[in-house]
Coordinates of C-alpha atoms and ligand atoms in Angstrom, one line a residue:
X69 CA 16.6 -27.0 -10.2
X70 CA 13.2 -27.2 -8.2
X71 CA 11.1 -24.0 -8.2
X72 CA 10.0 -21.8 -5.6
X73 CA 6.4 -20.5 -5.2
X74 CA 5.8 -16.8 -3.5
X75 CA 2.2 -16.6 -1.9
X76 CA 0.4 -14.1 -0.3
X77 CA -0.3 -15.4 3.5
X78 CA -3.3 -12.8 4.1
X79 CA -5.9 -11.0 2.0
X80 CA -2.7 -9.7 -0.1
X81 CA -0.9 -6.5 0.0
X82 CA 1.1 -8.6 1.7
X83 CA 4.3 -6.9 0.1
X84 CA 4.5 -9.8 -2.4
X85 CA 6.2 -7.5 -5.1
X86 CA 9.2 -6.4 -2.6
X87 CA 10.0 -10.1 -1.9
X88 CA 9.6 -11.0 -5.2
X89 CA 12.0 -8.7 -6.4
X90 CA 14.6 -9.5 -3.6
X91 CA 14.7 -13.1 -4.1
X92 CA 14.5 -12.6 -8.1
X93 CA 18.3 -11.6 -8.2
X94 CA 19.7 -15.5 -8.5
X95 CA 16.4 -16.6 -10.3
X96 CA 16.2 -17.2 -13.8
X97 CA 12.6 -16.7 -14.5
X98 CA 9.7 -15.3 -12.2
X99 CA 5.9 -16.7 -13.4
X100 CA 2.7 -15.1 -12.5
X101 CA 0.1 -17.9 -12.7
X102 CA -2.9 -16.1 -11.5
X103 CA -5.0 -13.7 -11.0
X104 CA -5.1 -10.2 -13.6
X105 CA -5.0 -6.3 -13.0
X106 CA -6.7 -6.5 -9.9
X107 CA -2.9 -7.4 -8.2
X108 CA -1.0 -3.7 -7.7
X109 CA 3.2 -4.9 -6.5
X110 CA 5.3 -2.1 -5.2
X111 CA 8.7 -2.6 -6.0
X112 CA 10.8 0.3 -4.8
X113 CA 14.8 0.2 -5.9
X114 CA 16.7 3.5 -4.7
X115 CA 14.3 6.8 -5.3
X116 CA 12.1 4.8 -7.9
X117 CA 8.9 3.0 -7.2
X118 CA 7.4 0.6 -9.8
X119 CA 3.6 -0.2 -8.9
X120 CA 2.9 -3.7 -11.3
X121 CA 0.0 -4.6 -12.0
X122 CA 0.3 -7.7 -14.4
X123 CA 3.9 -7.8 -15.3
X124 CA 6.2 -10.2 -12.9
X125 CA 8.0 -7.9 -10.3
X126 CA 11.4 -10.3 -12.1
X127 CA 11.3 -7.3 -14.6
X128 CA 13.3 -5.0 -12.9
X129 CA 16.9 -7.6 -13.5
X130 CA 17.9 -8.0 -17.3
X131 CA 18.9 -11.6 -16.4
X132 CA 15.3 -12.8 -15.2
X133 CA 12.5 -13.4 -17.8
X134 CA 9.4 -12.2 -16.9
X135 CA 6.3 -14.8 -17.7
X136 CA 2.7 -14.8 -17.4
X137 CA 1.3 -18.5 -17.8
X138 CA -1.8 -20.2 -18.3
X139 CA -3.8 -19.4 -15.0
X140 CA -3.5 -15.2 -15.2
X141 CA -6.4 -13.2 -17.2
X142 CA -5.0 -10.1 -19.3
X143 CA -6.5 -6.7 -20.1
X144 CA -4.5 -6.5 -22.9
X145 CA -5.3 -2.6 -22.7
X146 CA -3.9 -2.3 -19.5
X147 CA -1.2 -4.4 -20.2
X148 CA 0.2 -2.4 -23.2
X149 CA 0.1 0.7 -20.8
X150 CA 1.8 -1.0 -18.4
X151 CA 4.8 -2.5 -20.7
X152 CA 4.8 1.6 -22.5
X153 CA 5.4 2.6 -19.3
X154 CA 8.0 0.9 -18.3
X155 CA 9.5 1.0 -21.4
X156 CA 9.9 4.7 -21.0
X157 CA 11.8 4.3 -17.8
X158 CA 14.2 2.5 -20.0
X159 CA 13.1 -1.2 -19.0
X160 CA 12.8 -3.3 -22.1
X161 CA 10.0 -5.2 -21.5
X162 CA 8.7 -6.1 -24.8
X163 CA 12.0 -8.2 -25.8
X164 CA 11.9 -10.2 -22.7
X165 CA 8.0 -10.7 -21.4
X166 CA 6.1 -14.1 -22.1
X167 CA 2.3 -14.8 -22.4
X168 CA 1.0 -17.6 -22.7
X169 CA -1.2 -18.2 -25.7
X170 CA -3.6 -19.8 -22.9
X171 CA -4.0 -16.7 -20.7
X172 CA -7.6 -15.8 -21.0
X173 CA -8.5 -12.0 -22.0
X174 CA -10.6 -9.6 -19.8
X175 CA -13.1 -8.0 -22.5
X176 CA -14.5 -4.5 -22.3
X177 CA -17.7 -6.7 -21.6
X178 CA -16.4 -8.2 -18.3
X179 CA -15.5 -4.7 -16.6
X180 CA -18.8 -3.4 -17.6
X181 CA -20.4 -6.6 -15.6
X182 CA -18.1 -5.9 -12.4
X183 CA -19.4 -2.7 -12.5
X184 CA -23.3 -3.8 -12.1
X185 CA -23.0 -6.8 -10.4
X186 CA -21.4 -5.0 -8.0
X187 CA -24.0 -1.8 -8.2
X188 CA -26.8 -4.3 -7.7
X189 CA -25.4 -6.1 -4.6
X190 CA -26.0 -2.7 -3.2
X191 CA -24.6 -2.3 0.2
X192 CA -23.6 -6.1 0.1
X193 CA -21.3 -5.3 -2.4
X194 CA -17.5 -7.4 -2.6
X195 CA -15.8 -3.9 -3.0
X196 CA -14.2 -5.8 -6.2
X197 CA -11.9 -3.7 -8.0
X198 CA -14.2 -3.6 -11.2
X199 CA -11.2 -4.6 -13.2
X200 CA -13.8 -7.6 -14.7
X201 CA -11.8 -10.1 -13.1
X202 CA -14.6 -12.4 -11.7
X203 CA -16.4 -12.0 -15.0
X204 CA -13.8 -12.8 -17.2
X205 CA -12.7 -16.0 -14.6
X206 CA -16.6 -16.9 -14.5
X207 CA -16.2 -17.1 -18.4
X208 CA -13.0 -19.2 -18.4
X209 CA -15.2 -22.0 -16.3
X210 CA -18.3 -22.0 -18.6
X211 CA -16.2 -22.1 -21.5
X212 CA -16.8 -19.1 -23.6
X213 CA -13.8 -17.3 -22.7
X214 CA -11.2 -15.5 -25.6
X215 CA -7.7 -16.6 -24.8
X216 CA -4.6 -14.2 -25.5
X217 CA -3.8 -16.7 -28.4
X218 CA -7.2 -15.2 -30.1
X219 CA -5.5 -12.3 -30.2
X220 CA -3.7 -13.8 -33.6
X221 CA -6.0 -15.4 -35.7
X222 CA -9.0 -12.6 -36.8
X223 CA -11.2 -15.2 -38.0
X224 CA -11.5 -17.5 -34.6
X225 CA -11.3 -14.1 -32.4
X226 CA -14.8 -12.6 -34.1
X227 CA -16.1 -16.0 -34.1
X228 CA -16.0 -16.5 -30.3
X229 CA -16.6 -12.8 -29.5
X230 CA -19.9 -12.7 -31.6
X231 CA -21.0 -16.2 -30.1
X232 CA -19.6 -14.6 -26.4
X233 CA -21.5 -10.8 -27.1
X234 CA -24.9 -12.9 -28.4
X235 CA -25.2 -13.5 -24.3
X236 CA -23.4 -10.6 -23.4
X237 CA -25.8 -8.5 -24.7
X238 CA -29.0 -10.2 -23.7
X239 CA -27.9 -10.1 -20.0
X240 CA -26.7 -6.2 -20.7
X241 CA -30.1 -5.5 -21.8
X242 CA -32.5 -7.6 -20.4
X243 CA -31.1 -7.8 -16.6
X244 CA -29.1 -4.6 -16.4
X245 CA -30.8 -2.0 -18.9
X246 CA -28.1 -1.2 -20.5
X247 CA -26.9 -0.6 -24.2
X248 CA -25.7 -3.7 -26.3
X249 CA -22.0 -3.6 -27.2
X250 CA -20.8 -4.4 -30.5
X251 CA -18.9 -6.8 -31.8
X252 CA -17.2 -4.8 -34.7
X253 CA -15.9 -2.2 -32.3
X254 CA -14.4 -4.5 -29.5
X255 CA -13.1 -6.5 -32.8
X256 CA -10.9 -3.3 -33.8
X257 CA -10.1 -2.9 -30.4
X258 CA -8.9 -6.1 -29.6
X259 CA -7.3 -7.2 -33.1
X260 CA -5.8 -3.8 -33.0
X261 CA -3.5 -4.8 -30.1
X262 CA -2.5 -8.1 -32.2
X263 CA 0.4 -6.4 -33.7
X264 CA 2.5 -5.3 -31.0
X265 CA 1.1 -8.4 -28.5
X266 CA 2.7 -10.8 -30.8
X267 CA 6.1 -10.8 -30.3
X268 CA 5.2 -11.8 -26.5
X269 CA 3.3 -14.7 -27.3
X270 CA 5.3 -18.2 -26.4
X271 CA 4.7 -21.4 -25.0
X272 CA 5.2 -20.9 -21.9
X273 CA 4.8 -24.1 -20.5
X274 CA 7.8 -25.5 -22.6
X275 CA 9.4 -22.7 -21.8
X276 CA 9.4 -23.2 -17.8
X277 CA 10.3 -27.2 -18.3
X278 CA 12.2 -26.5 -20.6
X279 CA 14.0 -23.7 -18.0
X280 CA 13.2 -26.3 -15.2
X281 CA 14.9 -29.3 -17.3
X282 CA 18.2 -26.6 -17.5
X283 CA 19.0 -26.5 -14.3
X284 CA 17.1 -23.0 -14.1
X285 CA 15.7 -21.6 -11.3
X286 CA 12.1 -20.2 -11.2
X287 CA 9.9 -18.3 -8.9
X288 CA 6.2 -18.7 -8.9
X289 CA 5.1 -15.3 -7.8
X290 CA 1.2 -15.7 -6.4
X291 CA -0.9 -12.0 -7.1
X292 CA -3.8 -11.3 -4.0
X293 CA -3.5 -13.6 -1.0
X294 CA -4.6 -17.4 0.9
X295 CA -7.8 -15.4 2.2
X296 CA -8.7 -14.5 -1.3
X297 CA -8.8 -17.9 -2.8
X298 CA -11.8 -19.0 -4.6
X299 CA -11.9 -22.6 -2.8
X300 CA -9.7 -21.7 0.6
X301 CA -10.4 -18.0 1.1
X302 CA -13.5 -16.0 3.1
X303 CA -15.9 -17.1 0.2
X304 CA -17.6 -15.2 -1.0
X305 CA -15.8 -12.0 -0.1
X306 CA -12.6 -13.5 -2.2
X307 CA -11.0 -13.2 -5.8
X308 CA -11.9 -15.2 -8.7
X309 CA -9.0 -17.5 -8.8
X310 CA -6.7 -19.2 -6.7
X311 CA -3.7 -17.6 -5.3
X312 CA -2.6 -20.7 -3.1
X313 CA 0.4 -22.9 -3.9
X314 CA -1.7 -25.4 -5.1
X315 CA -2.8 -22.4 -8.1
X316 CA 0.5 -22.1 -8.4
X317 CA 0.5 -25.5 -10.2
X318 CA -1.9 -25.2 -12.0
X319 CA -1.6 -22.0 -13.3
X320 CA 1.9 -22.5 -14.8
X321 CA 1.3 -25.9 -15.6
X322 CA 3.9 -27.8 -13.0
X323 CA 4.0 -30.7 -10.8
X324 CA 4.1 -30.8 -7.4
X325 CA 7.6 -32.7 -7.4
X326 CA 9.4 -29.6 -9.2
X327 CA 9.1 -27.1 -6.4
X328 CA 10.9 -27.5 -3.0
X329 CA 10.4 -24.3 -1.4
X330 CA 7.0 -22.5 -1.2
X331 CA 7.2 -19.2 0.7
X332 CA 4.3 -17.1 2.6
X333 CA 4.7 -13.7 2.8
X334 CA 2.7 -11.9 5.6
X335 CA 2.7 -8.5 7.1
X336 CA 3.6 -8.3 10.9
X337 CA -0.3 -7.7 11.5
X338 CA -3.0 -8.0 9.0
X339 CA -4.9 -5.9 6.7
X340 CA -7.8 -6.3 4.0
X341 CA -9.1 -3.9 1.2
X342 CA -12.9 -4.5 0.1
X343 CA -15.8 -6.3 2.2
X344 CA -15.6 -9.2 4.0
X345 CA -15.1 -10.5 7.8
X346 CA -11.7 -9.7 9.3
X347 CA -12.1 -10.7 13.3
X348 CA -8.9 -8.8 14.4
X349 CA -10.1 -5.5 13.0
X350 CA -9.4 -2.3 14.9
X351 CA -11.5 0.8 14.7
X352 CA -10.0 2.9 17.2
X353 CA -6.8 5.3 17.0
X354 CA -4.2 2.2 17.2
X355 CA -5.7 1.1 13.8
X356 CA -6.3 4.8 12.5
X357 CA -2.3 5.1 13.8
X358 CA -1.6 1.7 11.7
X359 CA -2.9 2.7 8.5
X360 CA -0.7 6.0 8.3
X361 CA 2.0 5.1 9.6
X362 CA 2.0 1.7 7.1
X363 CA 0.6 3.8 4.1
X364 CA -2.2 1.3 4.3
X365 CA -3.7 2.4 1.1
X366 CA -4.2 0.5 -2.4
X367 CA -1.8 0.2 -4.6
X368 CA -4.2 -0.5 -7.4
X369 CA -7.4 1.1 -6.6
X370 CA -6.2 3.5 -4.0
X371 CA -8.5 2.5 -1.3
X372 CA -7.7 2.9 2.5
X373 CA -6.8 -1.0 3.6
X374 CA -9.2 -2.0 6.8
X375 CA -5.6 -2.8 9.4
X376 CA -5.7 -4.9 12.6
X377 CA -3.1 -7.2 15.0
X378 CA -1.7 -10.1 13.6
X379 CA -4.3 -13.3 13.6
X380 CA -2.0 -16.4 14.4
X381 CA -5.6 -18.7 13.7
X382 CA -5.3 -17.1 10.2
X383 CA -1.6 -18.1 9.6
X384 CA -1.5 -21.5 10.7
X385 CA -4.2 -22.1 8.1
X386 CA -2.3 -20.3 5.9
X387 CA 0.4 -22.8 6.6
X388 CA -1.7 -25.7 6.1
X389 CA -3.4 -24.7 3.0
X390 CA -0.1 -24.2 1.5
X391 CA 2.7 -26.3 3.0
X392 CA 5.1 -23.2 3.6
X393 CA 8.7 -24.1 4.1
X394 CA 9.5 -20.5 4.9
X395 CA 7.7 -17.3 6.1
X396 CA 8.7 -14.0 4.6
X397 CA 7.6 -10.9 7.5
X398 CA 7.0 -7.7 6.1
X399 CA 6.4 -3.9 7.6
X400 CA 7.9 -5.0 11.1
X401 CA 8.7 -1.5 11.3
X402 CA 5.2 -0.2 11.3
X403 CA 4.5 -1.5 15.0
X404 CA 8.0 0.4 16.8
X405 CA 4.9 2.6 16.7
X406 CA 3.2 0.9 19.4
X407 CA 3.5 0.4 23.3
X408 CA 1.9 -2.8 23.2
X409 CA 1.5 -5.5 20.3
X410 CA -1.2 -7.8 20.2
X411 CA -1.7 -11.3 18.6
X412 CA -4.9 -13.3 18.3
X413 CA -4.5 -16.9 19.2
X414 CA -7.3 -17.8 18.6
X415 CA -11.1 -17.5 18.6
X416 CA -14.2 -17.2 20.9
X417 CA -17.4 -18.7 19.8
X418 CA -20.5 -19.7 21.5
X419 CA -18.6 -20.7 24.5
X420 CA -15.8 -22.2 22.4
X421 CA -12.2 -21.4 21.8
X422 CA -11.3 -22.2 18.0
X423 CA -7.3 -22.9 17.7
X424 CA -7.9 -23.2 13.8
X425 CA -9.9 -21.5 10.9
X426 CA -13.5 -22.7 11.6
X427 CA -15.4 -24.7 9.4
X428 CA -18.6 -22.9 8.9
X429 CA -18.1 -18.8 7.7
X430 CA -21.0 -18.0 10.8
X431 CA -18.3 -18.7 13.2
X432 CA -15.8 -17.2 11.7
X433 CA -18.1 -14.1 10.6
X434 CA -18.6 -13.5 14.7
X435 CA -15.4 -14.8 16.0
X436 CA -14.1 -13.1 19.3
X437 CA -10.2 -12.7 18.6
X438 CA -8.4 -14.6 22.0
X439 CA -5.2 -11.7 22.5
X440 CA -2.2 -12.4 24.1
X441 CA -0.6 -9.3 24.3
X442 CA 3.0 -8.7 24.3
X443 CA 5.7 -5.8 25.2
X444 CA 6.7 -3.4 21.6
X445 CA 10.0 -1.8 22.0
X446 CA 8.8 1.7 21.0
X447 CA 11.7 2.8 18.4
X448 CA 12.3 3.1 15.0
X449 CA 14.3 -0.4 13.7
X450 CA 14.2 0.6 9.9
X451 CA 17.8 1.5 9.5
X452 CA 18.7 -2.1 11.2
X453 CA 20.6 -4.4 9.0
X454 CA 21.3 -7.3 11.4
X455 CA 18.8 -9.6 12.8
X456 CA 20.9 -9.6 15.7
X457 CA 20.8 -6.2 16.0
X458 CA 16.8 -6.0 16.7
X459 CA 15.4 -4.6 19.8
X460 CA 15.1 -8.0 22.2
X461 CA 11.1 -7.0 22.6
X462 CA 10.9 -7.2 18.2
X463 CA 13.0 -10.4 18.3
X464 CA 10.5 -11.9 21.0
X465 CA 7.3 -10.7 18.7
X466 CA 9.3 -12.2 16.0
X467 CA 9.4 -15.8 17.6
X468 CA 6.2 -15.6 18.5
X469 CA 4.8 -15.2 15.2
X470 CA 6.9 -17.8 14.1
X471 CA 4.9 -20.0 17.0
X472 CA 1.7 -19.5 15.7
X473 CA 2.0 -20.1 12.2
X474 CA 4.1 -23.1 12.7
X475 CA 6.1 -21.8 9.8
X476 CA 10.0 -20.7 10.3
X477 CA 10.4 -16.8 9.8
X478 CA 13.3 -16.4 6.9
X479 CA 13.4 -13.0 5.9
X480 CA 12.3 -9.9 8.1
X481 CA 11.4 -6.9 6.1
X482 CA 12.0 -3.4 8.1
X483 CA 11.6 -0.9 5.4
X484 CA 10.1 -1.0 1.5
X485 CA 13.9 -0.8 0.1
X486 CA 15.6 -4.1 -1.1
X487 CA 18.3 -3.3 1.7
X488 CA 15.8 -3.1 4.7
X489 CA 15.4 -7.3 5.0
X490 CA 17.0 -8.7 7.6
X491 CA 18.1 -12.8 7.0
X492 CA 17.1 -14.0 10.1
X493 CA 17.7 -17.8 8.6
X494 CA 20.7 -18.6 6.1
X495 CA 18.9 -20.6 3.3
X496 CA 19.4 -19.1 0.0
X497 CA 16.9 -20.4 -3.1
X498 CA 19.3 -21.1 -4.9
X499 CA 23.2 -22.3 -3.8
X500 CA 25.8 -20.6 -4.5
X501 CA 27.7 -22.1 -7.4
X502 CA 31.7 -22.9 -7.3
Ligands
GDP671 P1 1.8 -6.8 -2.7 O1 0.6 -6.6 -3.5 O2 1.8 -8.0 -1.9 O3 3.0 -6.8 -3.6 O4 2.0 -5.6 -1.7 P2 1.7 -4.0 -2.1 O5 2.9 -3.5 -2.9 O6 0.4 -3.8 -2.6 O7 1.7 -3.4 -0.7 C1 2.8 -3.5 0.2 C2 3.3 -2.0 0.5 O8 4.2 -2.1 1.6 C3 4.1 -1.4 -0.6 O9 3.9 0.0 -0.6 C4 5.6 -1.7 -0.3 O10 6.5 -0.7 -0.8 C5 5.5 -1.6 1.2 N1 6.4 -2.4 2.0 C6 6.9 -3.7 1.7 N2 7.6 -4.1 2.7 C7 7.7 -3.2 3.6 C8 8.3 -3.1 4.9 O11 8.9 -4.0 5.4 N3 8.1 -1.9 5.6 C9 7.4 -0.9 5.1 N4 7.2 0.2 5.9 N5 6.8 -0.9 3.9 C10 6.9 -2.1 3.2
IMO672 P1 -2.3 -8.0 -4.6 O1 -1.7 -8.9 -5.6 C1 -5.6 -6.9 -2.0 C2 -9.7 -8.0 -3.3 C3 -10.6 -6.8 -3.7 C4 -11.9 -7.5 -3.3 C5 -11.7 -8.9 -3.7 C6 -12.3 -9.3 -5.1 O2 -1.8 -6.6 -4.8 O3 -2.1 -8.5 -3.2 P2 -11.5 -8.8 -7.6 O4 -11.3 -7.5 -8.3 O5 -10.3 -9.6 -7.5 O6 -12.7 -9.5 -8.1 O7 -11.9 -8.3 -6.0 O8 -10.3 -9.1 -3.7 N1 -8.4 -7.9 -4.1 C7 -7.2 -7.6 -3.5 N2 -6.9 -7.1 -2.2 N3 -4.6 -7.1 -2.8 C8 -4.9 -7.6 -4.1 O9 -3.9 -7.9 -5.0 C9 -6.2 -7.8 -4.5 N4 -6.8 -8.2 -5.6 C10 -8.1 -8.3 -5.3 O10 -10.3 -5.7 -2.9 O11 -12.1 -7.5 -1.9
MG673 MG1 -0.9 -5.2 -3.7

């Protein structure tokens, strides 16, 4: 059976981990293939919320394996917190995760380069969240990176990490002023972690073919968003890797011919956490309004998340840049809020009105957002249960969403429960059998 990929359509946040989990329940394996500890999914099922950080939001169903493949970097600190945790709200998480050997480590010396990378940018800063993600990726790509499969053999792991800290160092010293780290301790550290990582190490890639050749079904679930990519994104106010469909493929080590669906999820308006241009941006009450009412803070670092309208220029690149066959609405509820709704449909530069994502970031940095502006329907809609059911004004917005991105609107998310989705289109990922 083909497999589905779940990306972020924004600058993440997206709600990513709720759809994840929804769709999860006739899936047979969900596979993060990017990205690290930087990505913070809420799941919430009944009164308990589950904030994942590097675990697949598949966990939470005994019947779906949880895998991290190729393309994802691992603190393997944070991710032994993260299985202990939910181990002790009765999860079982170390009999059923996967890693691949390939997945490259974050090491103690990467978060310490965030950290002063990011100090000495100054007020230019990326507003990373100094989880040593970029570092760690920008080691992958020179080729002096330590891969979860070091993990397992003490002899190659101090090897590359003495060969890795002999750099390390210099630039700790010489550029930052800083003390050198040493390889013996980060050794025990790391090799310390060996014994209880083990039983999670697989081949992963023979695994998901394997899964794939089955009949299984598998979802590709993306961590940050399309405006975060490395290649596609706002560069250089994006993540290290890339969270596009097209990562997706790479990062788990599949073709393009075994997936037939490839979902964007996106919030009914638009919000960013760290630096960067964002042309529908509010700064007045409306947004103030948006944050609280949305809880528009991060789930990983706990920042307030910059909110603004919904940017239809945004989403049809969105579309293009990763072929969606569905769209996936989240937090429609957070605008019954609002008298009137806007949506960008485009841009004002220089005397010209951009329809898509311009091609050079100046333009895009001073973009004008062209509104059309469009009736709310002023109540609370997160007790709906049928798409029918929606006010007229929300079923309007809805189709006009759907407009700009070019995409069809599947699923419309009302609440952060698995019950508060709405199917506004009847194609389930996978058919139902007999
Ligand atoms: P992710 O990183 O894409 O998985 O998204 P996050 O979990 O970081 O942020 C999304 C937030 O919105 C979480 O707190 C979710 O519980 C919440 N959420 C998801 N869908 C909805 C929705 O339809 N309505 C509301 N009000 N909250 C939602
Ligand atoms: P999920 O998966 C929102 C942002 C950071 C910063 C930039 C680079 O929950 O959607 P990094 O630490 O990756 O080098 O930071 O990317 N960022 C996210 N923003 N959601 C995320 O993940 C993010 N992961 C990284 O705020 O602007
Ligand atoms: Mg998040």
């Amino acid at each position: 059976m083909p497999a589905t990929i779940i990306v972020g359509a924004q600058w993440g946040d997206e709600g990513k981990g709720k759809a994840t989990d929804l769709l999860a329940d006739t899936t047979d394996l969900v596979v993060r293939y990017q990205g690290g500890n930087n990505a913070g999914h809420t799941v919430i099922v009944g009164d308990q919320v589950f904030k994942l950080h590097l675990i697949p939001s598949g966990i939470l169903y005994p019947n779906v394996l949880p895998v991290i493949a190729d393309g994802v970097v691992i603190d393997p600190k944070v991710m032994l917190e993260e299985l202990d945790g939910l181990q002790a709200r009765g999860l079982d998480p170390f009999a059923r995760v996967r890693v691949s050997g390939n997945a490259h480590l974050i090491m103690p010396y990467h978060r310490e380069l965030d950290l002063l990378i990011e100090r000495r940018l100054g007020k230019n800063n990326l507003g990373t969240t100094k989880r040593g993600i970029g570092p760690a990726y920008a080691d992958k790509a020179s080729r002096v990176g330590l891969r979860f499969q070091d993990l397992f053999d003490e002899k190659i792991f101090r090897q590359k990490l003495e060969a890795a800290l002999e750099h390390k160092n210099e630039q700790l010293a010489r550029i930052y002023n800083r003390l050198p780290m040493d390889v013996e301790e980060i050794a025990r550290e790391y090799l310390g972690y060996a014994e209880r990582l083990r039983p999670l190490l697989t081949d992963t890639t023979d695994l998901i073919h394997t899964s794939l050749e089955a009949g299984k079904h598998i979802i590709l679930e993306g961590a940050q968003g399309t405006l975060l990519d490395l290649d596609h994104g706002t560069y250089p106010f994006v993540t290290s890797s890339n969270p596009v469909a097209g990562g997706a493929l790479t990062g788990a080590g599949i073709g393009p011919r075994h997936v037939d669906r490839v979902i964007g999820i996106t919030k009914a308006y638009v919000t960013r956490v760290g630096a960067g241009p964002f042309p529908t941006e509010l700064f007045d009450e409306v947004g103030e309004r948006m944050t609280d009412v949305g809880g528009e803070y991060g789930t990983t670092t706990g920042r307030r998340r910059r909110v603004g309208w919904f940017d239809g220029v945004l989403a049809r690149y969105a579309n293009r840049v990763n072929g969606f066959t569905d769209l996936f609405l989240t937090k429609l509820d957070v605008l019954g809020e609002f008298e009137t709704l806007k949506v960008a449909t485009g841009y004002r530069y220089d005397g010209q009105v951009y329809e898509h994502f311009p091609p050079h970031q100046s333009i895009f940095h001073h973009a004008e957002p062209v509104f059309e502006e469009l009736p709310g329907w002023g109540s609370d809609i997160s007790a709906v249960t049928e798409y029918d059911d929606l006010p007229r004004a929300a079923r309007d917005y809805i189709d006009v969403l759907e407009e700009q991105a070019g995409a069809p609107i599947t699923w419309v998310s009302v609440g952060p429960q698995r019950s508060q989705t709405l199917v506004r289109r009847d194609v389930p990922l996978v058919p139902a059998s007999g």
